Structures are given as structure tokens and as C-alpha cells.
């Protein structure tokens, strides 16, 4: 009986791994990445450039910083509100830069590399203005609590543009280190096309890293909207890894090596928890011969094992339709983050001639890992039980009631009359009609644990987009543009010859 139970378990796992074969082509993935990058133009704050392609947006927040005589115009609104949160903004830029660094050929083949570089520069320009001294960084513009009481276009915004900053007396190592990571990664992007800008970014990155490390303290200024749960050690390792990769010097690799005891096994990669990203970057250095970094390689393996269906150490379950499900609030942020890392780590392993990752009694080849990551991208694009895309404007069926102020209120060019704080709620937020502006490329929070999705503007946990979701998706879909290198569906992982899956090792698998 036990033998048949084990065989049944293996069969179930195979069904999960095999899944439906994707019908998406390379041109579909090119379309998806172009829209994912376009999304950032709809999130812009400040004076819009002549090259602006999202025509329903207008200039906004043109006096940001004025109350303290500093220029904080520009940057990005992080989600469906009108606040500029520096921490998630910087993380989004690091992810966009990571994609540009690792997949320039693929992104160029979609004619999107220039647009991606512009998206990165729009954010890094803002962050350089926010970094006014070696120990002062402005981290937020706008009062989140007050902003969330209003439903108005950014072009009409009249809520307080309160400023928040970190200093040596009021530190925030997470945000300072993340901005350092953003500058270091972006310096690689611009090294060959604007060497002066690249040098400037790297210099600022070093300054911010020193600030984050010397004045250690956890960042809580953007709570309750962005609270630090994982602490600042992950950001310090993440930033050090990027500074080394950007050519900052061996001292940053030595820093990571000396502090590898900080590294923790993670099952998510998000704006709060960067361990898996740092581990991926540093595992590459270990595989390139830096023998004192083995813990990062082991932890990167463990991250993979925590996600892969069929792993004996799986921590994140999947929905019945096969979607990774970390938690209910904007779950697709964790899906896109995990998927990007899985693709990146597979690339690291392949470059080092490694076949895959062993998780207890099962070995996942890099092909298995990439195929699972691909299944997550395809789910988001429409290969799911509802046959709908969770990217606005992709395919024929997608969310129409985005929880997004600018998208849900008619453009200032079509409706020039000011829409006030309460008017937005009464006239537009509570409407059952589709948003008047299609925010092309926006990825929403996604379905619930049962693969169901209610297209409702009020359901922000599932219908609100964020910059960091889109940024991670750019890195994920870029890996698929040359999809001939990625299997269309899963193959069975290699089992230990003496051990089939027993009841204990399959108890956490979602069927």
C-alpha cells in the first residue's frame, strides 16, 4: 500500500510540474516586456518629458521638497496612490538594472533597452537629488495616512507633501543601503553609454553604503505602509554585492564574506527581504572561485528548494492552478520576485557548469527550475484557470477596475475640471465602470489562494499595481524572450534511486 501511495504522490507531482503547455511565443514575451516597462511612464511624478508615451498623464507634484528648499521633483509613485516612497522605489530600480545587466541582448531584441534605461534614469535622477549629503537622504514625499484618505489625480493633488529623511541622528540602514544598491547596479547599466553618470552613481553608492553601515538603525519612517520586518542586514549584503559587481573594490566582497553569518534561508524575495538576491549574486562569486562564500551558495540552493513543487523542503505552496502563493496581500509581488531570482540563479548555475539543485531526495535540473519559473510568468499572462491576464492591456481579458487614482479618474486633458479629494471617491472610486484610462502594463496583486479574482477597484490587495511587481516581472519575462532555451513544460526531477516520495515528504504539496 505504501508503495502505491508513493507512486500516486509522484504522479500528482508530475501533473503539477507538467501543467498545461504554454502557447506564448517569443513575440508575446516581447509584447509583455514592452508593456511592463511602459507602465513606469504612467507612474512618473514631476515634469513629464517630451518623449512621454503615456498620454493620459500630466505634470504633477512640481513643488515637492520646496518646504525644505530641496528639489525633490520627479521619481515614481509607487502604487495606486500619490506618495513617493524611496525604499520600494530604490528596490524597483535595482531590479530594473539587474534585468538590464543580465539580459541586454534579449531586451534589445524587443527594442526596449532604451526605454528601460530611461525608466531607470528617471528614478536614479530623483534619488540623486534626494541624497543631499553624506549623512542625509530624503526617503519619502507625502503623508501616506492623509493621502490614503483622498482619491484624486496626482495632477490635482493638494494633500501635504510632507518630507521624511534619514540622518546620522535618525538612521535608516535599509533604505540607505537599498539606494546604494540601486546606484551601484545602475552604474553598470550606464557604464558604456554615459561614463560620467555611471561614475557619479558609483561614488554616491559608496557614500550611502558607508552611511548605512556606520549609522546602523532600522528604518520605520514609512510605516504603516512599508515597515521593516527582516531588518537591515539583508540590504547591507545586497548593497555590498552590487558594489563589488559594479567594480567598487574587493573590500565589498570581503565585507560580505566577513558578515555571511547574517545570511538567512529565505522563501521570498521582496522589497523588505533581499537575502535571496544577495545570495544569488554572491553564489556566483563562490562558483567563480571565491571559496569563502559557500554559505551564500547553500542558502541560494535552499531558496530554490523552498519554492519548487516536489521538493522535500518546500515552504511556499501553490494554488490549484499552479501559482506560488506566499500571502494574500499583493501576492504577485512575491511571485514575480521569486521568479526573477529563479531565472537569475539558473543562469548562474549554468555558467558555472552546474546541473541544478539537490533538495533532499530529489534533484531539480536548471531546466526544471526555469520551466517552473516560466509557468509563473505564463500564469500571470493568462495561462491560468480564469484564462485572464493579470497584466493590464495584455491579451483580451484583464483587470479593468485597477485600484489606481490616476487611472480611475478621467485624464486632465479630457476632464480639465479639478477633481477634489472627496469628489474622486463619490464620482469615480465607487463607480462600477471600467477605469477611463487603461494603465497598460500594470500588473495587479493577483488572484486569491483558490485562483479566483474579483475585478473590483476597492479590493486593493488584489487589484492594485506596484512598481516593484512590474520591475521583477521585467527581469522574469526578459529571460523568456529567447524562449528556445527554456523548456515548454516541466520534466520529472531526478529522484534518488533508493527513495520515492513518502507521505512525509509530500505532505506540504498543494494539489
Coordinates of C-alpha atoms in Angstrom, one line a residue:
X1 CA 0.0 0.0 0.0
X2 CA 2.8 2.4 0.9
X3 CA 4.4 1.7 -2.5
X4 CA 1.3 2.7 -4.3
X5 CA 0.9 5.8 -2.2
X6 CA 4.4 6.9 -3.1
X7 CA 3.7 6.2 -6.8
X8 CA 0.5 8.2 -6.6
X9 CA 2.4 11.1 -5.0
X10 CA 4.9 11.1 -7.7
X11 CA 2.2 11.1 -10.3
X12 CA 0.5 14.1 -8.7
X13 CA 3.8 15.9 -8.6
X14 CA 4.3 15.2 -12.2
X15 CA 0.9 16.7 -13.0
X16 CA 1.9 19.8 -11.1
X17 CA 5.2 20.1 -12.9
X18 CA 3.9 19.3 -16.3
X19 CA 0.9 21.6 -16.3
X20 CA -0.7 22.9 -19.5
X21 CA 1.7 23.6 -22.3
X22 CA 2.1 27.4 -22.8
X23 CA 1.0 28.8 -26.1
X24 CA 3.0 32.0 -25.7
X25 CA 5.6 32.8 -28.3
X26 CA 8.8 34.9 -28.2
X27 CA 6.7 37.8 -29.7
X28 CA 4.3 37.5 -26.9
X29 CA 7.1 37.9 -24.3
X30 CA 8.4 40.9 -26.2
X31 CA 5.0 42.4 -26.1
X32 CA 4.8 41.7 -22.4
X33 CA 8.1 43.3 -21.6
X34 CA 7.4 46.4 -23.6
X35 CA 4.2 46.9 -21.7
X36 CA 5.8 46.1 -18.4
X37 CA 8.3 48.9 -19.0
X38 CA 5.7 51.3 -20.4
X39 CA 3.9 51.0 -17.0
X40 CA 6.6 53.1 -15.4
X41 CA 5.8 56.1 -17.5
X42 CA 2.3 56.0 -16.1
X43 CA 3.8 56.2 -12.6
X44 CA 6.0 59.2 -13.2
X45 CA 5.9 62.2 -10.9
X46 CA 7.2 65.6 -11.9
X47 CA 7.5 67.4 -15.2
X48 CA 7.0 64.9 -17.9
X49 CA 9.4 64.8 -20.8
X50 CA 8.6 65.3 -24.5
X51 CA 9.2 61.6 -25.0
X52 CA 6.4 60.7 -22.6
X53 CA 4.3 57.9 -24.2
X54 CA 1.5 57.6 -21.6
X55 CA -0.6 60.5 -22.8
X56 CA -3.3 60.5 -20.2
X57 CA -0.8 61.5 -17.5
X58 CA 0.2 65.1 -16.9
X59 CA 2.7 67.1 -14.9
X60 CA 2.3 66.6 -11.1
X61 CA 3.9 67.4 -7.8
X62 CA 6.0 70.3 -9.2
X63 CA 6.9 71.8 -5.8
X64 CA 8.0 68.6 -4.0
X65 CA 10.7 69.5 -1.5
X66 CA 10.1 73.2 -1.6
X67 CA 9.1 73.3 2.1
X68 CA 12.7 72.5 3.0
X69 CA 14.3 74.2 0.0
X70 CA 15.4 71.0 -1.7
X71 CA 14.4 69.8 -5.2
X72 CA 12.5 66.5 -4.8
X73 CA 10.6 66.8 -8.1
X74 CA 10.4 63.6 -10.2
X75 CA 10.6 59.9 -9.3
X76 CA 7.8 57.5 -9.1
X77 CA 4.5 57.0 -7.3
X78 CA 5.0 53.5 -6.0
X79 CA 1.5 52.1 -6.5
X80 CA -2.1 53.4 -6.9
X81 CA -1.5 56.4 -4.5
X82 CA 0.3 59.7 -4.8
X83 CA 3.1 59.2 -2.3
X84 CA 6.8 58.7 -3.3
X85 CA 8.3 56.1 -1.0
X86 CA 12.1 56.0 -1.5
X87 CA 12.7 52.5 -0.2
X88 CA 10.5 50.5 -2.6
X89 CA 11.3 52.9 -5.4
X90 CA 15.0 52.1 -5.0
X91 CA 14.3 48.4 -4.9
X92 CA 12.3 48.7 -8.2
X93 CA 15.3 50.5 -9.8
X94 CA 17.8 47.8 -8.6
X95 CA 15.6 45.1 -10.1
X96 CA 15.3 47.0 -13.4
X97 CA 19.0 47.5 -13.5
X98 CA 19.6 43.8 -12.7
X99 CA 17.4 42.9 -15.7
X100 CA 19.3 45.4 -17.9
X101 CA 22.7 44.0 -16.8
X102 CA 21.8 40.3 -17.3
X103 CA 19.6 40.4 -20.3
X104 CA 20.7 43.3 -22.6
X105 CA 20.6 41.2 -25.8
X106 CA 17.1 39.8 -25.1
X107 CA 15.7 43.3 -24.1
X108 CA 17.4 44.8 -27.2
X109 CA 15.7 42.3 -29.4
X110 CA 12.4 43.6 -28.2
X111 CA 13.6 47.2 -28.9
X112 CA 13.2 48.0 -25.2
X113 CA 16.6 48.7 -23.9
X114 CA 16.5 52.4 -24.4
X115 CA 13.1 52.6 -22.7
X116 CA 14.4 50.5 -19.8
X117 CA 17.4 52.8 -19.4
X118 CA 15.1 55.8 -19.4
X119 CA 12.9 54.2 -16.7
X120 CA 16.0 53.6 -14.6
X121 CA 17.4 57.1 -15.1
X122 CA 14.1 58.7 -14.2
X123 CA 14.3 57.1 -10.8
X124 CA 18.0 57.4 -10.2
X125 CA 17.9 61.1 -11.1
X126 CA 15.3 61.6 -8.3
X127 CA 17.3 59.6 -5.8
X128 CA 20.5 61.6 -6.5
X129 CA 18.5 64.8 -5.7
X130 CA 17.2 63.2 -2.5
X131 CA 20.8 62.4 -1.4
X132 CA 21.8 65.9 -0.4
X133 CA 24.8 65.0 1.8
X134 CA 26.9 62.0 3.0
X135 CA 24.6 61.6 6.0
X136 CA 21.3 62.9 4.7
X137 CA 18.9 61.1 2.4
X138 CA 15.2 62.1 1.8
X139 CA 13.2 58.9 1.9
X140 CA 9.6 59.9 1.4
X141 CA 7.5 62.7 -0.1
X142 CA 3.8 62.8 1.0
X143 CA 1.9 61.8 4.1
X144 CA 0.7 58.3 3.5
X145 CA -2.2 58.5 6.0
X146 CA -3.6 61.7 4.6
X147 CA -3.0 60.7 1.0
X148 CA -5.0 57.5 1.5
X149 CA -8.0 59.5 2.7
X150 CA -8.2 61.1 -0.7
X151 CA -9.0 59.8 -4.2
X152 CA -7.6 62.4 -6.6
X153 CA -5.4 62.6 -9.6
X154 CA -1.7 63.4 -9.0
X155 CA -2.2 66.4 -11.3
X156 CA -4.9 67.7 -8.8
X157 CA -3.1 66.7 -5.7
X158 CA -3.5 69.1 -2.8
X159 CA -2.6 66.8 0.2
X160 CA 0.5 67.7 2.2
X161 CA 3.8 66.9 0.6
X162 CA 5.4 66.1 3.9
X163 CA 9.1 65.2 3.8
X164 CA 10.8 62.4 5.6
X165 CA 14.6 61.9 5.7
X166 CA 17.3 59.8 7.4
X167 CA 20.4 61.3 9.0
X168 CA 23.1 60.2 11.4
X169 CA 20.8 61.1 14.3
X170 CA 17.8 59.3 12.7
X171 CA 19.2 56.5 10.6
X172 CA 17.5 54.0 8.3
X173 CA 20.0 51.5 7.1
X174 CA 17.5 49.6 5.0
X175 CA 16.7 52.5 2.7
X176 CA 20.2 53.9 2.6
X177 CA 21.6 50.5 1.6
X178 CA 18.9 49.9 -1.0
X179 CA 19.5 53.3 -2.6
X180 CA 23.2 52.3 -2.6
X181 CA 22.3 49.0 -4.4
X182 CA 20.2 51.0 -6.9
X183 CA 23.0 53.4 -7.7
X184 CA 25.6 50.6 -8.0
X185 CA 23.5 48.4 -10.2
X186 CA 22.5 51.4 -12.4
X187 CA 26.2 52.4 -12.7
X188 CA 26.8 49.2 -14.5
X189 CA 23.8 49.9 -16.9
X190 CA 25.2 53.3 -17.8
X191 CA 29.0 52.5 -17.8
X192 CA 29.3 52.2 -21.5
X193 CA 26.8 54.8 -22.6
X194 CA 27.3 57.6 -20.1
X195 CA 30.6 57.0 -18.1
X196 CA 30.3 60.3 -16.2
X197 CA 26.9 59.4 -14.9
X198 CA 28.0 55.9 -14.1
X199 CA 30.9 57.2 -12.1
X200 CA 28.7 59.7 -10.3
X201 CA 26.3 56.9 -9.3
X202 CA 29.1 54.6 -8.1
X203 CA 30.5 57.4 -6.0
X204 CA 27.1 58.1 -4.4
X205 CA 26.6 54.3 -3.8
X206 CA 29.8 54.1 -1.8
X207 CA 28.8 57.1 0.2
X208 CA 25.4 55.7 1.0
X209 CA 26.8 52.3 1.9
X210 CA 29.2 53.8 4.3
X211 CA 26.3 55.8 5.9
X212 CA 24.1 52.8 6.1
X213 CA 26.8 50.7 7.7
X214 CA 28.3 53.3 10.1
X215 CA 25.0 54.6 11.4
X216 CA 23.1 51.3 11.8
X217 CA 19.4 51.6 12.6
X218 CA 16.2 50.1 11.3
X219 CA 14.0 52.2 9.0
X220 CA 10.4 52.7 10.2
X221 CA 9.6 56.1 8.7
X222 CA 7.2 54.8 6.1
X223 CA 5.3 52.6 8.5
X224 CA 2.5 51.5 8.4
X225 CA 2.8 51.3 4.6
X226 CA 6.3 49.9 4.4
X227 CA 7.6 48.5 7.6
X228 CA 10.9 46.7 8.0
X229 CA 10.4 43.1 9.2
X230 CA 13.6 41.5 8.0
X231 CA 16.0 44.1 9.4
X232 CA 18.8 45.8 7.6
X233 CA 21.4 43.1 7.3
X234 CA 19.9 41.8 4.0
X235 CA 20.1 45.3 2.5
X236 CA 23.7 45.7 3.6
X237 CA 24.7 42.3 2.0
X238 CA 22.7 43.2 -1.1
X239 CA 24.3 46.6 -1.5
X240 CA 27.8 45.2 -0.8
X241 CA 27.3 42.5 -3.5
X242 CA 26.2 45.1 -6.0
X243 CA 29.1 47.4 -5.2
X244 CA 31.5 44.6 -5.8
X245 CA 29.8 43.7 -9.0
X246 CA 30.0 47.3 -10.1
X247 CA 33.7 47.5 -9.6
X248 CA 33.7 49.2 -6.3
X249 CA 36.6 47.0 -4.9
X250 CA 37.4 43.8 -3.1
X251 CA 36.6 45.4 0.2
X252 CA 32.9 44.9 -0.5
X253 CA 33.3 41.2 -1.2
X254 CA 35.4 41.0 2.0
X255 CA 32.5 42.7 3.8
X256 CA 30.0 40.1 2.5
X257 CA 32.4 37.3 3.4
X258 CA 33.0 38.6 6.9
X259 CA 29.3 39.0 7.5
X260 CA 28.0 35.9 5.9
X261 CA 26.6 34.8 9.2
X262 CA 23.9 37.3 8.6
X263 CA 22.6 35.4 5.6
X264 CA 19.3 33.6 6.3
X265 CA 17.5 31.0 4.3
X266 CA 14.5 32.8 2.7
X267 CA 11.4 31.7 0.9
X268 CA 10.6 35.2 -0.5
X269 CA 12.4 38.0 -2.4
X270 CA 10.7 41.3 -1.8
X271 CA 11.1 45.0 -1.1
X272 CA 11.6 44.0 2.6
X273 CA 13.7 40.8 2.2
X274 CA 16.7 40.9 -0.1
X275 CA 18.5 37.8 1.1
X276 CA 17.8 35.6 -1.9
X277 CA 19.0 38.3 -4.3
X278 CA 22.2 38.9 -2.4
X279 CA 22.8 35.1 -2.1
X280 CA 22.3 34.8 -5.9
X281 CA 24.9 37.4 -6.6
X282 CA 27.4 36.1 -4.1
X283 CA 26.9 32.4 -5.0
X284 CA 28.1 33.4 -8.5
X285 CA 31.4 34.7 -6.9
X286 CA 31.7 31.4 -4.9
X287 CA 31.3 29.4 -8.1
X288 CA 33.9 31.6 -9.7
X289 CA 36.4 30.5 -7.2
X290 CA 35.8 32.7 -4.1
X291 CA 35.8 29.8 -1.7
X292 CA 34.9 31.7 1.5
X293 CA 31.4 32.4 0.3
X294 CA 29.9 28.9 0.4
X295 CA 27.1 29.8 2.8
X296 CA 25.6 32.1 0.2
X297 CA 25.6 29.3 -2.3
X298 CA 24.0 26.9 0.2
X299 CA 21.3 29.5 1.1
X300 CA 20.6 30.2 -2.6
X301 CA 20.0 26.4 -3.0
X302 CA 17.7 26.4 0.0
X303 CA 15.7 29.3 -1.5
X304 CA 15.1 27.2 -4.6
X305 CA 14.2 24.2 -2.6
X306 CA 11.6 26.2 -0.6
X307 CA 9.8 27.0 -3.8
X308 CA 10.0 24.0 -6.1
X309 CA 6.9 21.7 -6.2
X310 CA 8.1 18.2 -5.3
X311 CA 10.9 19.5 -3.0
X312 CA 11.1 17.7 0.4
X313 CA 11.7 21.2 1.9
X314 CA 9.0 23.1 0.2
X315 CA 7.7 26.1 2.1
X316 CA 5.6 28.0 -0.3
X317 CA 2.5 26.2 -1.6
X318 CA 0.9 26.7 -4.9
X319 CA -2.7 27.4 -5.8
X320 CA -4.7 24.6 -7.5
X321 CA -3.8 26.4 -10.8
X322 CA -0.1 26.2 -10.0
X323 CA 0.6 29.8 -8.8
X324 CA 3.1 30.3 -6.0
X325 CA 1.1 31.6 -3.0
X326 CA 3.1 33.4 -0.3
X327 CA 0.4 35.6 1.3
X328 CA -2.8 37.2 0.3
X329 CA -1.8 40.9 0.1
X330 CA -0.5 41.6 -3.4
X331 CA 0.7 38.0 -3.8
X332 CA 2.1 38.6 -7.3
X333 CA 4.9 40.7 -5.8
X334 CA 6.3 37.5 -4.3
X335 CA 5.6 35.5 -7.4
X336 CA 7.5 38.0 -9.7
X337 CA 10.3 38.4 -7.2
X338 CA 10.8 34.6 -6.7
X339 CA 10.5 34.0 -10.5
X340 CA 13.2 36.6 -11.3
X341 CA 15.6 35.1 -8.8
X342 CA 15.0 31.5 -10.0
X343 CA 15.8 32.6 -13.6
X344 CA 18.9 34.5 -12.4
X345 CA 20.1 31.6 -10.2
X346 CA 19.6 29.1 -13.0
X347 CA 21.8 31.3 -15.2
X348 CA 24.5 31.4 -12.5
X349 CA 24.5 27.6 -12.2
X350 CA 24.6 27.0 -15.9
X351 CA 27.5 29.5 -16.3
X352 CA 29.4 27.5 -13.7
X353 CA 28.6 24.2 -15.3
X354 CA 26.3 23.1 -12.5
X355 CA 23.4 20.9 -13.5
X356 CA 20.9 22.0 -10.9
X357 CA 20.0 22.0 -7.2
X358 CA 19.5 18.9 -4.9
X359 CA 16.7 19.1 -2.4
X360 CA 16.9 16.1 -0.2
X361 CA 16.0 13.1 -2.3
X362 CA 15.2 15.0 -5.5
X363 CA 17.4 16.9 -7.9
X364 CA 16.0 19.8 -9.9
X365 CA 17.9 20.5 -13.1
X366 CA 18.3 24.1 -14.2
X367 CA 15.8 23.2 -17.0
X368 CA 13.3 22.1 -14.3
X369 CA 13.8 25.3 -12.4
X370 CA 13.5 27.6 -15.4
X371 CA 10.4 25.7 -16.6
X372 CA 8.7 26.2 -13.2
X373 CA 9.7 29.9 -13.3
X374 CA 8.2 30.1 -16.8
X375 CA 5.0 28.6 -15.6
X376 CA 4.6 31.5 -13.2
X377 CA 5.2 34.1 -15.9
X378 CA 2.7 32.3 -18.1
X379 CA 0.1 32.1 -15.3
X380 CA 0.3 35.9 -14.9
X381 CA -0.1 36.4 -18.7
X382 CA -3.2 34.3 -18.9
X383 CA -2.3 30.6 -18.6
X384 CA -4.5 30.1 -15.5
X385 CA -7.9 28.8 -14.6
X386 CA -9.7 32.1 -15.3
X387 CA -7.9 32.4 -18.7
X388 CA -7.2 36.1 -17.9
X389 CA -4.1 38.2 -17.9
X390 CA -3.1 39.9 -14.7
X391 CA -1.2 42.5 -16.8
X392 CA -3.5 45.3 -17.9
X393 CA -3.6 45.6 -21.7
X394 CA -2.1 42.2 -22.4
X395 CA -4.4 39.7 -24.1
X396 CA -8.2 40.1 -24.5
X397 CA -9.2 39.7 -20.8
X398 CA -7.5 41.6 -18.0
X399 CA -8.5 43.7 -14.9
X400 CA -10.4 46.8 -15.8
X401 CA -11.0 48.4 -12.4
X402 CA -7.4 49.0 -11.3
X403 CA -7.1 50.4 -7.8
X404 CA -5.2 53.4 -9.1
X405 CA -6.1 57.0 -8.7
X406 CA -4.8 58.4 -11.9
X407 CA -6.1 55.5 -14.0
X408 CA -9.6 55.6 -12.4
X409 CA -10.3 59.3 -12.9
X410 CA -10.5 60.8 -16.4
X411 CA -7.4 62.4 -17.7
X412 CA -6.8 66.0 -17.0
X413 CA -6.8 66.5 -20.8
X414 CA -10.3 65.1 -21.2
X415 CA -11.7 66.4 -17.9
X416 CA -9.8 69.6 -17.1
X417 CA -12.1 70.5 -14.2
X418 CA -10.4 69.8 -10.9
X419 CA -11.4 66.6 -9.1
X420 CA -11.2 67.1 -5.4
X421 CA -10.4 64.7 -2.6
X422 CA -13.9 63.6 -1.9
X423 CA -15.2 64.1 -5.4
X424 CA -12.9 61.3 -6.5
X425 CA -14.5 58.9 -4.1
X426 CA -18.1 59.8 -4.9
X427 CA -17.7 60.0 -8.7
X428 CA -15.0 57.6 -9.6
X429 CA -13.8 55.3 -6.8
X430 CA -17.3 53.9 -6.2
X431 CA -18.2 53.5 -9.9
X432 CA -18.7 50.0 -11.3
X433 CA -17.4 51.1 -14.7
X434 CA -14.0 50.3 -16.1
X435 CA -11.3 52.8 -15.4
X436 CA -11.3 55.6 -18.1
X437 CA -7.6 55.3 -18.6
X438 CA -6.0 51.9 -19.5
X439 CA -2.8 51.7 -17.5
X440 CA -1.1 49.4 -20.0
X441 CA 1.4 47.1 -18.5
X442 CA 0.3 47.3 -14.9
X443 CA 0.4 44.0 -13.0
X444 CA -2.2 43.8 -10.2
X445 CA -1.9 42.0 -6.9
X446 CA -3.5 38.9 -8.4
X447 CA -5.9 36.1 -7.6
X448 CA -6.6 34.6 -4.2
X449 CA -5.4 31.2 -3.0
X450 CA -8.2 29.5 -5.0
X451 CA -7.2 31.1 -8.3
X452 CA -10.3 33.5 -8.1
X453 CA -10.2 37.2 -8.9
X454 CA -12.8 39.8 -8.4
X455 CA -12.3 42.8 -10.6
X456 CA -13.1 45.5 -8.1
X457 CA -11.4 48.8 -7.5
X458 CA -12.0 48.7 -3.8
X459 CA -10.1 45.4 -3.4
X460 CA -6.6 46.9 -3.2
X461 CA -5.0 43.7 -2.1
X462 CA -5.7 42.1 -5.4
X463 CA -6.3 45.0 -7.8
X464 CA -3.5 47.5 -7.1
X465 CA -0.3 47.6 -9.1
X466 CA 3.1 48.4 -7.8
X467 CA 6.5 49.4 -9.3
X468 CA 8.3 46.6 -7.7
X469 CA 5.9 43.9 -9.1
X470 CA 6.5 45.3 -12.6
X471 CA 10.2 45.6 -12.1
X472 CA 10.6 42.0 -11.0
X473 CA 8.4 40.9 -13.9
X474 CA 10.7 42.7 -16.4
X475 CA 13.5 40.6 -15.2
X476 CA 11.4 37.5 -15.3
X477 CA 10.0 37.9 -18.8
X478 CA 13.3 39.0 -20.2
X479 CA 14.6 35.5 -19.6
X480 CA 11.9 34.1 -21.9
X481 CA 12.3 36.3 -24.9
X482 CA 14.7 33.8 -26.3
X483 CA 12.4 31.0 -25.2
X484 CA 14.0 28.3 -27.2
X485 CA 16.4 27.9 -24.3
X486 CA 13.6 27.2 -21.8
X487 CA 11.5 24.1 -21.8
X488 CA 7.9 24.4 -22.7
X489 CA 6.8 22.3 -19.7
X490 CA 8.3 20.6 -16.7
X491 CA 10.2 17.3 -16.9
X492 CA 10.2 15.0 -13.9
X493 CA 13.0 15.9 -11.5
X494 CA 15.7 13.2 -10.9
X495 CA 14.7 11.1 -7.9
X496 CA 17.2 9.3 -5.6
X497 CA 17.1 5.7 -6.9
X498 CA 16.6 4.3 -3.4
X499 CA 13.9 6.7 -2.3
X500 CA 10.5 7.6 -3.7
X501 CA 8.4 10.3 -2.2
X502 CA 6.9 9.2 1.0
X503 CA 3.9 10.7 2.8
X504 CA 6.1 12.9 5.0
X505 CA 7.9 14.5 2.1
X506 CA 4.8 15.2 0.1
X507 CA 2.6 16.5 2.9
X508 CA 3.1 20.2 2.1
X509 CA 2.4 19.9 -1.6
X510 CA -0.6 21.7 -2.9
X511 CA -2.7 19.6 -5.3

